[in-house]
mmCIF file of C-alpha atoms in Angstrom:
data_model
loop_
_atom_site.group_PDB
_atom_site.id
_atom_site.type_symbol
_atom_site.label_atom_id
_atom_site.label_comp_id
_atom_site.label_asym_id
_atom_site.label_seq_id
_atom_site.Cartn_x
_atom_site.Cartn_y
_atom_site.Cartn_z
ATOM 1 C CA UNK A 1 10.873 31.827 16.451
ATOM 2 C CA UNK A 2 7.543 29.951 16.288
ATOM 3 C CA UNK A 3 7.368 26.746 18.320
ATOM 4 C CA UNK A 4 4.287 25.201 16.729
ATOM 5 C CA UNK A 5 3.797 23.486 13.366
ATOM 6 C CA UNK A 6 2.839 25.756 10.479
ATOM 7 C CA UNK A 7 0.114 25.286 7.894
ATOM 8 C CA UNK A 8 0.954 24.002 4.414
ATOM 9 C CA UNK A 9 -1.162 22.985 1.459
ATOM 10 C CA UNK A 10 -2.977 19.767 2.234
ATOM 11 C CA UNK A 11 -2.574 16.614 0.125
ATOM 12 C CA UNK A 12 0.067 18.132 -2.152
ATOM 13 C CA UNK A 13 3.004 15.835 -3.061
ATOM 14 C CA UNK A 14 6.318 17.073 -1.688
ATOM 15 C CA UNK A 15 7.742 17.426 -5.186
ATOM 16 C CA UNK A 16 4.994 19.930 -6.096
ATOM 17 C CA UNK A 17 5.479 22.245 -3.104
ATOM 18 C CA UNK A 18 6.771 25.741 -3.764
ATOM 19 C CA UNK A 19 9.790 27.113 -1.905
ATOM 20 C CA UNK A 20 7.781 28.544 0.996
ATOM 21 C CA UNK A 21 5.698 25.431 1.552
ATOM 22 C CA UNK A 22 8.801 23.237 1.285
ATOM 23 C CA UNK A 23 10.433 25.161 4.144
ATOM 24 C CA UNK A 24 7.220 25.048 6.189
ATOM 25 C CA UNK A 25 6.891 21.292 5.699
ATOM 26 C CA UNK A 26 10.549 20.776 6.614
ATOM 27 C CA UNK A 27 10.106 22.859 9.753
ATOM 28 C CA UNK A 28 7.058 20.820 10.762
ATOM 29 C CA UNK A 29 8.781 17.466 10.280
ATOM 30 C CA UNK A 30 11.919 18.524 12.156
ATOM 31 C CA UNK A 31 9.862 20.117 14.929
ATOM 32 C CA UNK A 32 7.758 16.978 15.386
ATOM 33 C CA UNK A 33 10.612 14.511 14.933
ATOM 34 C CA UNK A 34 10.196 11.991 17.711
ATOM 35 C CA UNK A 35 13.635 10.486 17.539
ATOM 36 C CA UNK A 36 16.671 10.515 15.294
ATOM 37 C CA UNK A 37 17.633 7.056 16.483
ATOM 38 C CA UNK A 38 17.002 3.533 15.295
ATOM 39 C CA UNK A 39 14.972 0.498 16.351
ATOM 40 C CA UNK A 40 17.733 -0.610 18.768
ATOM 41 C CA UNK A 41 20.775 0.990 20.377
ATOM 42 C CA UNK A 42 23.755 -0.379 22.308
ATOM 43 C CA UNK A 43 27.021 0.575 23.972
ATOM 44 C CA UNK A 44 29.828 -0.388 26.369
ATOM 45 C CA UNK A 45 30.925 1.294 29.603
ATOM 46 C CA UNK A 46 34.250 0.509 31.272
ATOM 47 C CA UNK A 47 32.976 2.068 34.499
ATOM 48 C CA UNK A 48 29.491 2.232 35.989
ATOM 49 C CA UNK A 49 27.933 2.313 39.481
ATOM 50 C CA UNK A 50 27.687 -1.042 41.214
ATOM 51 C CA UNK A 51 24.032 -2.176 41.177
ATOM 52 C CA UNK A 52 24.154 -3.603 44.722
ATOM 53 C CA UNK A 53 22.622 -6.971 43.800
ATOM 54 C CA UNK A 54 21.567 -9.453 46.440
ATOM 55 C CA UNK A 55 19.754 -12.769 46.269
ATOM 56 C CA UNK A 56 17.550 -14.310 48.923
ATOM 57 C CA UNK A 57 19.321 -17.290 50.407
ATOM 58 C CA UNK A 58 22.651 -16.216 48.973
ATOM 59 C CA UNK A 59 23.333 -12.621 49.981
ATOM 60 C CA UNK A 60 25.178 -9.904 48.082
ATOM 61 C CA UNK A 61 26.482 -10.711 44.596
ATOM 62 C CA UNK A 62 29.950 -9.170 44.067
ATOM 63 C CA UNK A 63 31.080 -7.988 40.644
ATOM 64 C CA UNK A 64 32.842 -8.970 38.458
ATOM 65 C CA UNK A 65 30.957 -12.232 38.868
ATOM 66 C CA UNK A 66 33.258 -15.016 40.115
ATOM 67 C CA UNK A 67 32.779 -18.569 38.902
ATOM 68 C CA UNK A 68 32.153 -19.873 42.420
ATOM 69 C CA UNK A 69 29.320 -17.367 42.879
ATOM 70 C CA UNK A 70 27.927 -18.058 39.416
ATOM 71 C CA UNK A 71 27.795 -21.777 40.112
ATOM 72 C CA UNK A 72 25.816 -21.101 43.238
ATOM 73 C CA UNK A 73 23.201 -18.792 41.756
ATOM 74 C CA UNK A 74 23.060 -19.477 38.034
ATOM 75 C CA UNK A 75 22.493 -22.387 35.760
ATOM 76 C CA UNK A 76 24.455 -22.494 32.550
ATOM 77 C CA UNK A 77 21.939 -21.738 29.813
ATOM 78 C CA UNK A 78 21.629 -22.985 26.282
ATOM 79 C CA UNK A 79 20.395 -20.708 23.499
ATOM 80 C CA UNK A 80 17.231 -18.801 24.326
ATOM 81 C CA UNK A 81 15.174 -17.980 21.266
ATOM 82 C CA UNK A 82 12.382 -15.977 22.766
ATOM 83 C CA UNK A 83 11.230 -13.934 19.773
ATOM 84 C CA UNK A 84 9.234 -11.126 21.374
ATOM 85 C CA UNK A 85 10.460 -10.740 24.963
ATOM 86 C CA UNK A 86 7.428 -10.486 27.260
ATOM 87 C CA UNK A 87 6.967 -6.915 28.416
ATOM 88 C CA UNK A 88 4.477 -5.277 30.689
ATOM 89 C CA UNK A 89 1.538 -3.675 28.900
ATOM 90 C CA UNK A 90 2.197 0.008 28.346
ATOM 91 C CA UNK A 91 5.967 -0.365 28.000
ATOM 92 C CA UNK A 92 7.463 1.207 24.869
ATOM 93 C CA UNK A 93 10.764 -0.660 24.968
ATOM 94 C CA UNK A 94 13.149 -2.958 26.750
ATOM 95 C CA UNK A 95 16.637 -2.472 28.221
ATOM 96 C CA UNK A 96 19.144 -5.289 28.873
ATOM 97 C CA UNK A 97 22.349 -4.528 30.819
ATOM 98 C CA UNK A 98 25.098 -7.138 30.812
ATOM 99 C CA UNK A 99 27.019 -6.891 34.086
ATOM 100 C CA UNK A 100 30.730 -7.814 34.447
ATOM 101 C CA UNK A 101 30.520 -11.592 34.157
ATOM 102 C CA UNK A 102 33.189 -13.231 32.001
ATOM 103 C CA UNK A 103 31.793 -15.338 29.172
ATOM 104 C CA UNK A 104 32.089 -16.222 25.506
ATOM 105 C CA UNK A 105 29.119 -16.251 23.163
ATOM 106 C CA UNK A 106 25.748 -14.957 24.297
ATOM 107 C CA UNK A 107 25.474 -12.477 21.416
ATOM 108 C CA UNK A 108 22.268 -10.454 21.283
ATOM 109 C CA UNK A 109 20.363 -9.951 18.008
ATOM 110 C CA UNK A 110 17.571 -7.400 17.559
ATOM 111 C CA UNK A 111 15.532 -7.478 14.341
ATOM 112 C CA UNK A 112 12.946 -5.199 12.801
ATOM 113 C CA UNK A 113 11.812 -6.008 9.273
ATOM 114 C CA UNK A 114 14.937 -6.573 7.203
ATOM 115 C CA UNK A 115 17.183 -4.700 9.643
ATOM 116 C CA UNK A 116 19.352 -6.474 12.234
ATOM 117 C CA UNK A 117 21.532 -5.160 15.057
ATOM 118 C CA UNK A 118 24.042 -7.524 16.680
ATOM 119 C CA UNK A 119 25.625 -6.862 20.064
ATOM 120 C CA UNK A 120 28.598 -8.955 21.155
ATOM 121 C CA UNK A 121 29.088 -8.840 24.930
ATOM 122 C CA UNK A 122 31.800 -11.490 25.368
ATOM 123 C CA UNK A 123 34.961 -9.455 24.554
ATOM 124 C CA UNK A 124 34.084 -6.827 27.192
ATOM 125 C CA UNK A 125 32.419 -9.073 29.746
ATOM 126 C CA UNK A 126 35.225 -9.599 32.296
ATOM 127 C CA UNK A 127 35.240 -6.046 33.679
ATOM 128 C CA UNK A 128 32.918 -3.847 31.587
ATOM 129 C CA UNK A 129 29.202 -3.185 31.308
ATOM 130 C CA UNK A 130 27.340 -3.392 28.000
ATOM 131 C CA UNK A 131 23.737 -2.668 27.124
ATOM 132 C CA UNK A 132 21.164 -2.916 24.365
ATOM 133 C CA UNK A 133 17.758 -1.232 24.249
ATOM 134 C CA UNK A 134 15.000 -1.770 21.703
ATOM 135 C CA UNK A 135 11.348 -0.976 20.981
ATOM 136 C CA UNK A 136 8.691 -3.467 22.085
ATOM 137 C CA UNK A 137 7.792 -4.509 18.536
ATOM 138 C CA UNK A 138 11.375 -5.551 17.800
ATOM 139 C CA UNK A 139 12.238 -9.256 17.770
ATOM 140 C CA UNK A 140 15.021 -10.093 20.219
ATOM 141 C CA UNK A 141 17.209 -13.217 20.419
ATOM 142 C CA UNK A 142 20.027 -14.303 22.738
ATOM 143 C CA UNK A 143 22.515 -16.797 21.314
ATOM 144 C CA UNK A 144 24.084 -19.598 23.363
ATOM 145 C CA UNK A 145 26.762 -18.848 25.959
ATOM 146 C CA UNK A 146 29.722 -21.107 25.056
ATOM 147 C CA UNK A 147 31.702 -20.687 28.252
ATOM 148 C CA UNK A 148 31.435 -18.776 31.491
ATOM 149 C CA UNK A 149 28.292 -17.121 32.799
ATOM 150 C CA UNK A 150 26.311 -14.140 31.600
ATOM 151 C CA UNK A 151 24.537 -11.985 34.198
ATOM 152 C CA UNK A 152 22.064 -9.338 33.012
ATOM 153 C CA UNK A 153 19.550 -6.859 34.384
ATOM 154 C CA UNK A 154 16.328 -6.544 32.365
ATOM 155 C CA UNK A 155 14.059 -3.477 32.432
ATOM 156 C CA UNK A 156 10.838 -2.421 30.755
ATOM 157 C CA UNK A 157 10.951 1.181 29.428
ATOM 158 C CA UNK A 158 7.946 3.444 29.945
ATOM 159 C CA UNK A 159 7.027 6.825 28.522
ATOM 160 C CA UNK A 160 4.969 9.296 30.516
ATOM 161 C CA UNK A 161 3.603 11.290 27.581
ATOM 162 C CA UNK A 162 0.145 10.489 26.219
ATOM 163 C CA UNK A 163 1.426 9.787 22.706
ATOM 164 C CA UNK A 164 3.757 6.787 22.939
ATOM 165 C CA UNK A 165 6.936 6.291 20.925
ATOM 166 C CA UNK A 166 6.853 3.287 18.607
ATOM 167 C CA UNK A 167 9.278 1.883 16.089
ATOM 168 C CA UNK A 168 6.572 2.305 13.426
ATOM 169 C CA UNK A 169 6.263 6.028 14.192
ATOM 170 C CA UNK A 170 10.037 6.396 14.106
ATOM 171 C CA UNK A 171 10.394 4.979 10.606
ATOM 172 C CA UNK A 172 7.268 6.750 9.343
ATOM 173 C CA UNK A 173 8.684 10.129 10.415
ATOM 174 C CA UNK A 174 12.110 9.398 8.957
ATOM 175 C CA UNK A 175 10.549 8.213 5.698
ATOM 176 C CA UNK A 176 8.515 11.423 5.324
ATOM 177 C CA UNK A 177 11.559 13.554 6.103
ATOM 178 C CA UNK A 178 13.634 11.667 3.550
ATOM 179 C CA UNK A 179 10.927 12.081 0.896
ATOM 180 C CA UNK A 180 10.700 15.827 1.534
ATOM 181 C CA UNK A 181 14.453 16.487 1.581
ATOM 182 C CA UNK A 182 14.912 14.368 -1.556
ATOM 183 C CA UNK A 183 12.091 16.273 -3.312
ATOM 184 C CA UNK A 184 13.717 19.611 -2.407
ATOM 185 C CA UNK A 185 17.090 18.430 -3.727
ATOM 186 C CA UNK A 186 15.530 17.106 -6.944
ATOM 187 C CA UNK A 187 13.583 20.338 -7.502
ATOM 188 C CA UNK A 188 16.771 22.380 -7.111
ATOM 189 C CA UNK A 189 18.571 20.112 -9.575
ATOM 190 C CA UNK A 190 15.735 20.402 -12.095
ATOM 191 C CA UNK A 191 15.759 24.173 -11.767
ATOM 192 C CA UNK A 192 19.514 24.223 -12.318
ATOM 193 C CA UNK A 193 19.061 22.380 -15.610
ATOM 194 C CA UNK A 194 16.946 25.222 -16.989
ATOM 195 C CA UNK A 195 18.429 27.720 -19.411
ATOM 196 C CA UNK A 196 18.461 30.431 -16.752
ATOM 197 C CA UNK A 197 20.548 28.229 -14.426
ATOM 198 C CA UNK A 198 18.649 29.816 -11.538
ATOM 199 C CA UNK A 199 16.650 27.844 -8.997
ATOM 200 C CA UNK A 200 13.149 28.712 -7.802
ATOM 201 C CA UNK A 201 13.995 26.827 -4.598
ATOM 202 C CA UNK A 202 16.719 27.865 -2.126
ATOM 203 C CA UNK A 203 19.906 25.901 -2.761
ATOM 204 C CA UNK A 204 20.973 26.271 0.889
ATOM 205 C CA UNK A 205 18.728 25.753 3.913
ATOM 206 C CA UNK A 206 19.676 26.678 7.485
ATOM 207 C CA UNK A 207 17.802 25.245 10.484
ATOM 208 C CA UNK A 208 18.292 27.092 13.786
ATOM 209 C CA UNK A 209 19.168 24.725 16.632
ATOM 210 C CA UNK A 210 17.509 24.922 20.033
ATOM 211 C CA UNK A 211 20.867 24.900 21.844
ATOM 212 C CA UNK A 212 22.480 28.284 22.404
ATOM 213 C CA UNK A 213 26.191 28.269 21.467
ATOM 214 C CA UNK A 214 29.068 29.107 23.775
ATOM 215 C CA UNK A 215 31.703 31.526 22.507
ATOM 216 C CA UNK A 216 34.372 28.995 21.563
ATOM 217 C CA UNK A 217 32.232 25.892 21.342
ATOM 218 C CA UNK A 218 33.367 23.224 18.905
ATOM 219 C CA UNK A 219 30.861 22.221 16.256
ATOM 220 C CA UNK A 220 31.108 18.441 15.903
ATOM 221 C CA UNK A 221 27.885 16.427 16.044
ATOM 222 C CA UNK A 222 28.899 14.928 19.382
ATOM 223 C CA UNK A 223 28.336 18.293 21.103
ATOM 224 C CA UNK A 224 24.747 18.657 19.917
ATOM 225 C CA UNK A 225 22.111 18.099 22.576
ATOM 226 C CA UNK A 226 18.586 16.711 22.844
ATOM 227 C CA UNK A 227 16.360 17.243 19.822
ATOM 228 C CA UNK A 228 19.191 18.983 17.944
ATOM 229 C CA UNK A 229 21.223 15.777 18.082
ATOM 230 C CA UNK A 230 18.255 13.671 16.980
ATOM 231 C CA UNK A 231 17.575 15.958 14.022
ATOM 232 C CA UNK A 232 21.228 15.963 12.972
ATOM 233 C CA UNK A 233 21.489 12.168 13.157
ATOM 234 C CA UNK A 234 18.344 11.715 11.094
ATOM 235 C CA UNK A 235 19.387 14.292 8.477
ATOM 236 C CA UNK A 236 22.868 12.782 8.295
ATOM 237 C CA UNK A 237 21.471 9.404 7.213
ATOM 238 C CA UNK A 238 19.359 11.090 4.525
ATOM 239 C CA UNK A 239 22.123 13.358 3.233
ATOM 240 C CA UNK A 240 24.657 10.532 2.979
ATOM 241 C CA UNK A 241 22.206 8.607 0.784
ATOM 242 C CA UNK A 242 21.285 11.561 -1.441
ATOM 243 C CA UNK A 243 24.612 13.402 -1.793
ATOM 244 C CA UNK A 244 23.263 16.528 -0.068
ATOM 245 C CA UNK A 245 25.846 18.436 1.957
ATOM 246 C CA UNK A 246 25.096 18.588 5.683
ATOM 247 C CA UNK A 247 27.052 20.905 7.965
ATOM 248 C CA UNK A 248 26.963 22.738 11.264
ATOM 249 C CA UNK A 249 27.904 26.382 11.751
ATOM 250 C CA UNK A 250 27.783 29.368 14.051
ATOM 251 C CA UNK A 251 25.543 32.085 12.663
ATOM 252 C CA UNK A 252 26.237 35.750 13.333
ATOM 253 C CA UNK A 253 23.992 38.618 12.333
ATOM 254 C CA UNK A 254 24.954 42.278 12.718
ATOM 255 C CA UNK A 255 22.136 44.745 12.014
ATOM 256 C CA UNK A 256 22.504 48.498 12.457
ATOM 257 C CA UNK A 257 20.608 51.725 11.857
ATOM 258 C CA UNK A 258 18.825 54.489 13.703
ATOM 259 C CA UNK A 259 15.794 54.742 15.954
ATOM 260 C CA UNK A 260 13.623 57.795 16.507
ATOM 261 C CA UNK A 261 12.881 56.932 20.130
ATOM 262 C CA UNK A 262 15.657 56.726 22.724
ATOM 263 C CA UNK A 263 13.606 54.388 24.908
ATOM 264 C CA UNK A 264 14.050 50.630 24.775
ATOM 265 C CA UNK A 265 11.353 48.058 24.184
ATOM 266 C CA UNK A 266 9.452 47.556 27.464
ATOM 267 C CA UNK A 267 9.498 43.768 27.234
ATOM 268 C CA UNK A 268 12.866 43.039 25.616
ATOM 269 C CA UNK A 269 14.904 46.058 26.730
ATOM 270 C CA UNK A 270 16.340 46.779 23.324
ATOM 271 C CA UNK A 271 15.709 49.565 20.822
ATOM 272 C CA UNK A 272 13.858 48.901 17.590
ATOM 273 C CA UNK A 273 15.818 49.794 14.454
ATOM 274 C CA UNK A 274 13.480 52.034 12.475
ATOM 275 C CA UNK A 275 15.894 53.128 9.728
ATOM 276 C CA UNK A 276 18.229 50.288 8.826
ATOM 277 C CA UNK A 277 21.449 51.094 6.960
ATOM 278 C CA UNK A 278 23.485 47.861 7.294
ATOM 279 C CA UNK A 279 22.715 44.175 7.775
ATOM 280 C CA UNK A 280 24.858 41.073 7.409
ATOM 281 C CA UNK A 281 24.072 37.429 8.151
ATOM 282 C CA UNK A 282 27.090 35.131 8.072
ATOM 283 C CA UNK A 283 27.707 31.438 8.626
ATOM 284 C CA UNK A 284 30.918 31.436 10.647
ATOM 285 C CA UNK A 285 33.258 28.443 10.909
ATOM 286 C CA UNK A 286 31.109 25.965 8.988
ATOM 287 C CA UNK A 287 32.201 22.355 9.504
ATOM 288 C CA UNK A 288 31.256 18.823 8.528
ATOM 289 C CA UNK A 289 29.461 16.954 11.291
ATOM 290 C CA UNK A 290 32.735 15.241 12.215
ATOM 291 C CA UNK A 291 34.179 18.669 13.015
ATOM 292 C CA UNK A 292 36.411 19.065 9.924
ATOM 293 C CA UNK A 293 36.557 22.606 8.545
ATOM 294 C CA UNK A 294 34.558 23.639 5.460
ATOM 295 C CA UNK A 295 34.391 27.438 5.269
ATOM 296 C CA UNK A 296 35.124 30.521 7.388
ATOM 297 C CA UNK A 297 32.387 32.920 6.318
ATOM 298 C CA UNK A 298 29.347 32.514 4.048
ATOM 299 C CA UNK A 299 26.681 35.214 3.592
ATOM 300 C CA UNK A 300 23.042 34.065 3.486
ATOM 301 C CA UNK A 301 19.616 35.701 3.186
ATOM 302 C CA UNK A 302 17.067 36.117 5.960
ATOM 303 C CA UNK A 303 14.204 35.574 3.530
ATOM 304 C CA UNK A 304 15.507 32.775 1.295
ATOM 305 C CA UNK A 305 17.722 30.453 3.323
ATOM 306 C CA UNK A 306 16.116 29.855 6.711
ATOM 307 C CA UNK A 307 13.783 26.943 7.412
ATOM 308 C CA UNK A 308 12.178 28.990 10.201
ATOM 309 C CA UNK A 309 9.948 31.753 8.845
ATOM 310 C CA UNK A 310 10.851 34.284 11.587
ATOM 311 C CA UNK A 311 14.421 33.385 12.508
ATOM 312 C CA UNK A 312 15.160 36.527 14.526
ATOM 313 C CA UNK A 313 11.870 37.198 16.268
ATOM 314 C CA UNK A 314 13.339 36.464 19.716
ATOM 315 C CA UNK A 315 15.314 39.688 19.525
ATOM 316 C CA UNK A 316 19.070 40.326 19.592
ATOM 317 C CA UNK A 317 21.533 38.723 22.004
ATOM 318 C CA UNK A 318 23.346 42.030 22.447
ATOM 319 C CA UNK A 319 22.789 45.690 21.619
ATOM 320 C CA UNK A 320 25.025 48.736 21.247
ATOM 321 C CA UNK A 321 23.165 52.030 21.530
ATOM 322 C CA UNK A 322 24.517 55.533 20.949
ATOM 323 C CA UNK A 323 22.008 57.688 22.821
ATOM 324 C CA UNK A 324 23.480 60.918 21.476
ATOM 325 C CA UNK A 325 22.845 60.066 17.830
ATOM 326 C CA UNK A 326 20.170 57.395 18.193
ATOM 327 C CA UNK A 327 22.306 54.787 16.432
ATOM 328 C CA UNK A 328 21.577 51.131 17.245
ATOM 329 C CA UNK A 329 23.470 47.937 16.452
ATOM 330 C CA UNK A 330 21.966 44.519 17.139
ATOM 331 C CA UNK A 331 24.004 41.317 17.406
ATOM 332 C CA UNK A 332 22.581 37.811 17.038
ATOM 333 C CA UNK A 333 24.358 34.486 17.614
ATOM 334 C CA UNK A 334 22.939 31.056 16.859
ATOM 335 C CA UNK A 335 23.961 27.531 15.933
ATOM 336 C CA UNK A 336 22.500 26.131 12.716
ATOM 337 C CA UNK A 337 22.361 22.913 10.746
ATOM 338 C CA UNK A 338 22.980 23.646 7.066
ATOM 339 C CA UNK A 339 21.938 21.631 4.012
ATOM 340 C CA UNK A 340 23.243 22.391 0.516
ATOM 341 C CA UNK A 341 21.738 20.702 -2.557
ATOM 342 C CA UNK A 342 24.213 18.289 -4.113
ATOM 343 C CA UNK A 343 24.567 20.150 -7.442
ATOM 344 C CA UNK A 344 24.980 23.552 -5.768
ATOM 345 C CA UNK A 345 27.907 23.087 -3.399
ATOM 346 C CA UNK A 346 30.215 25.008 -5.721
ATOM 347 C CA UNK A 347 27.994 28.082 -5.298
ATOM 348 C CA UNK A 348 28.631 28.178 -1.567
ATOM 349 C CA UNK A 349 31.818 26.323 -0.653
ATOM 350 C CA UNK A 350 35.345 27.499 -1.524
ATOM 351 C CA UNK A 351 36.582 23.915 -1.758
ATOM 352 C CA UNK A 352 34.064 23.201 -4.535
ATOM 353 C CA UNK A 353 34.666 26.270 -6.677
ATOM 354 C CA UNK A 354 37.980 25.231 -8.186
ATOM 355 C CA UNK A 355 37.789 23.158 -11.311
ATOM 356 C CA UNK A 356 34.132 22.163 -10.950
ATOM 357 C CA UNK A 357 33.293 19.070 -9.001
ATOM 358 C CA UNK A 358 32.562 15.860 -10.833
ATOM 359 C CA UNK A 359 29.944 13.427 -9.649
ATOM 360 C CA UNK A 360 32.671 11.131 -8.409
ATOM 361 C CA UNK A 361 34.176 13.844 -6.228
ATOM 362 C CA UNK A 362 30.781 14.672 -4.747
ATOM 363 C CA UNK A 363 30.574 11.107 -3.532
ATOM 364 C CA UNK A 364 33.928 11.573 -1.802
ATOM 365 C CA UNK A 365 32.472 14.588 0.024
ATOM 366 C CA UNK A 366 29.594 12.524 1.336
ATOM 367 C CA UNK A 367 32.050 10.100 2.919
ATOM 368 C CA UNK A 368 33.516 13.001 4.879
ATOM 369 C CA UNK A 369 30.214 13.415 6.735
ATOM 370 C CA UNK A 370 30.599 10.096 8.496
#
């Protein structure tokens, strides 16, 4: 499949794009998506490597931090309201790791615009590690430690690529993606209101993931990797807000026919099907992003439903070839993210076909994505 952005009509509002340009624009935005994250992230680890800290004039600092050692090397601090933490020029972010050092209070607050992320380190501080990382343009505040001592490691985060990640770029990309996906969903809904009840836009879109699936691999969002995970996280936020269905599935294509030549392709070592007589493309074991089952088998179209314009141009994963009769069968396996417009779920999903879903029930489906 192509790995570069594709051309679309310039300066055309998303809502006015035709089906082809909508898919091209969606491909471009997902391809270029810098991050599916947020302005700040945090977590807790019960186990982590010891950092091997030492202090001149004191020696090694054992962890968890004992009060006698803390009294010798630390001064109990009041609230520190530092606003923008000083960072080295060129850094794109900051990382703070709270080491095992029993304390109460000392909550961390990161703010960007009207958004706030709070990290409470006290409850886990006796034996666990916690961290928070944020972009450089995010305001950061540490509240007062009420008892005990809080020991942290602070790092500047650098990015080697020429084009640096920024919180502004992150939200600009996510905003454009939300506008496009919302425009697609609205266009489908408008088309459905017509007398023909047929949509000019595809009601289901499948995006092929970069990660190659294993035979029995589970499909929950937690098993996605790299850019696939970032794309899924970003789309999940958008789909929850708009009522669009978002799923993950294995895709299987079986294509068969005959070839005139009994010699395989020199580069790919498979035979080209010159006279096709059967072709099926199925979404197998489609699930919500939390792993809950949705459907076993859904047939889709190569030309209508894929975000990528050439979804099978990398060739088959497996081939069966009958040299006596020249019969060829190609097998493809992929993992895909699937979006279904909110008013069209009953067209695709067995669970939506009975009784017709009301608007209230569609909202219940959205909750299942979380």
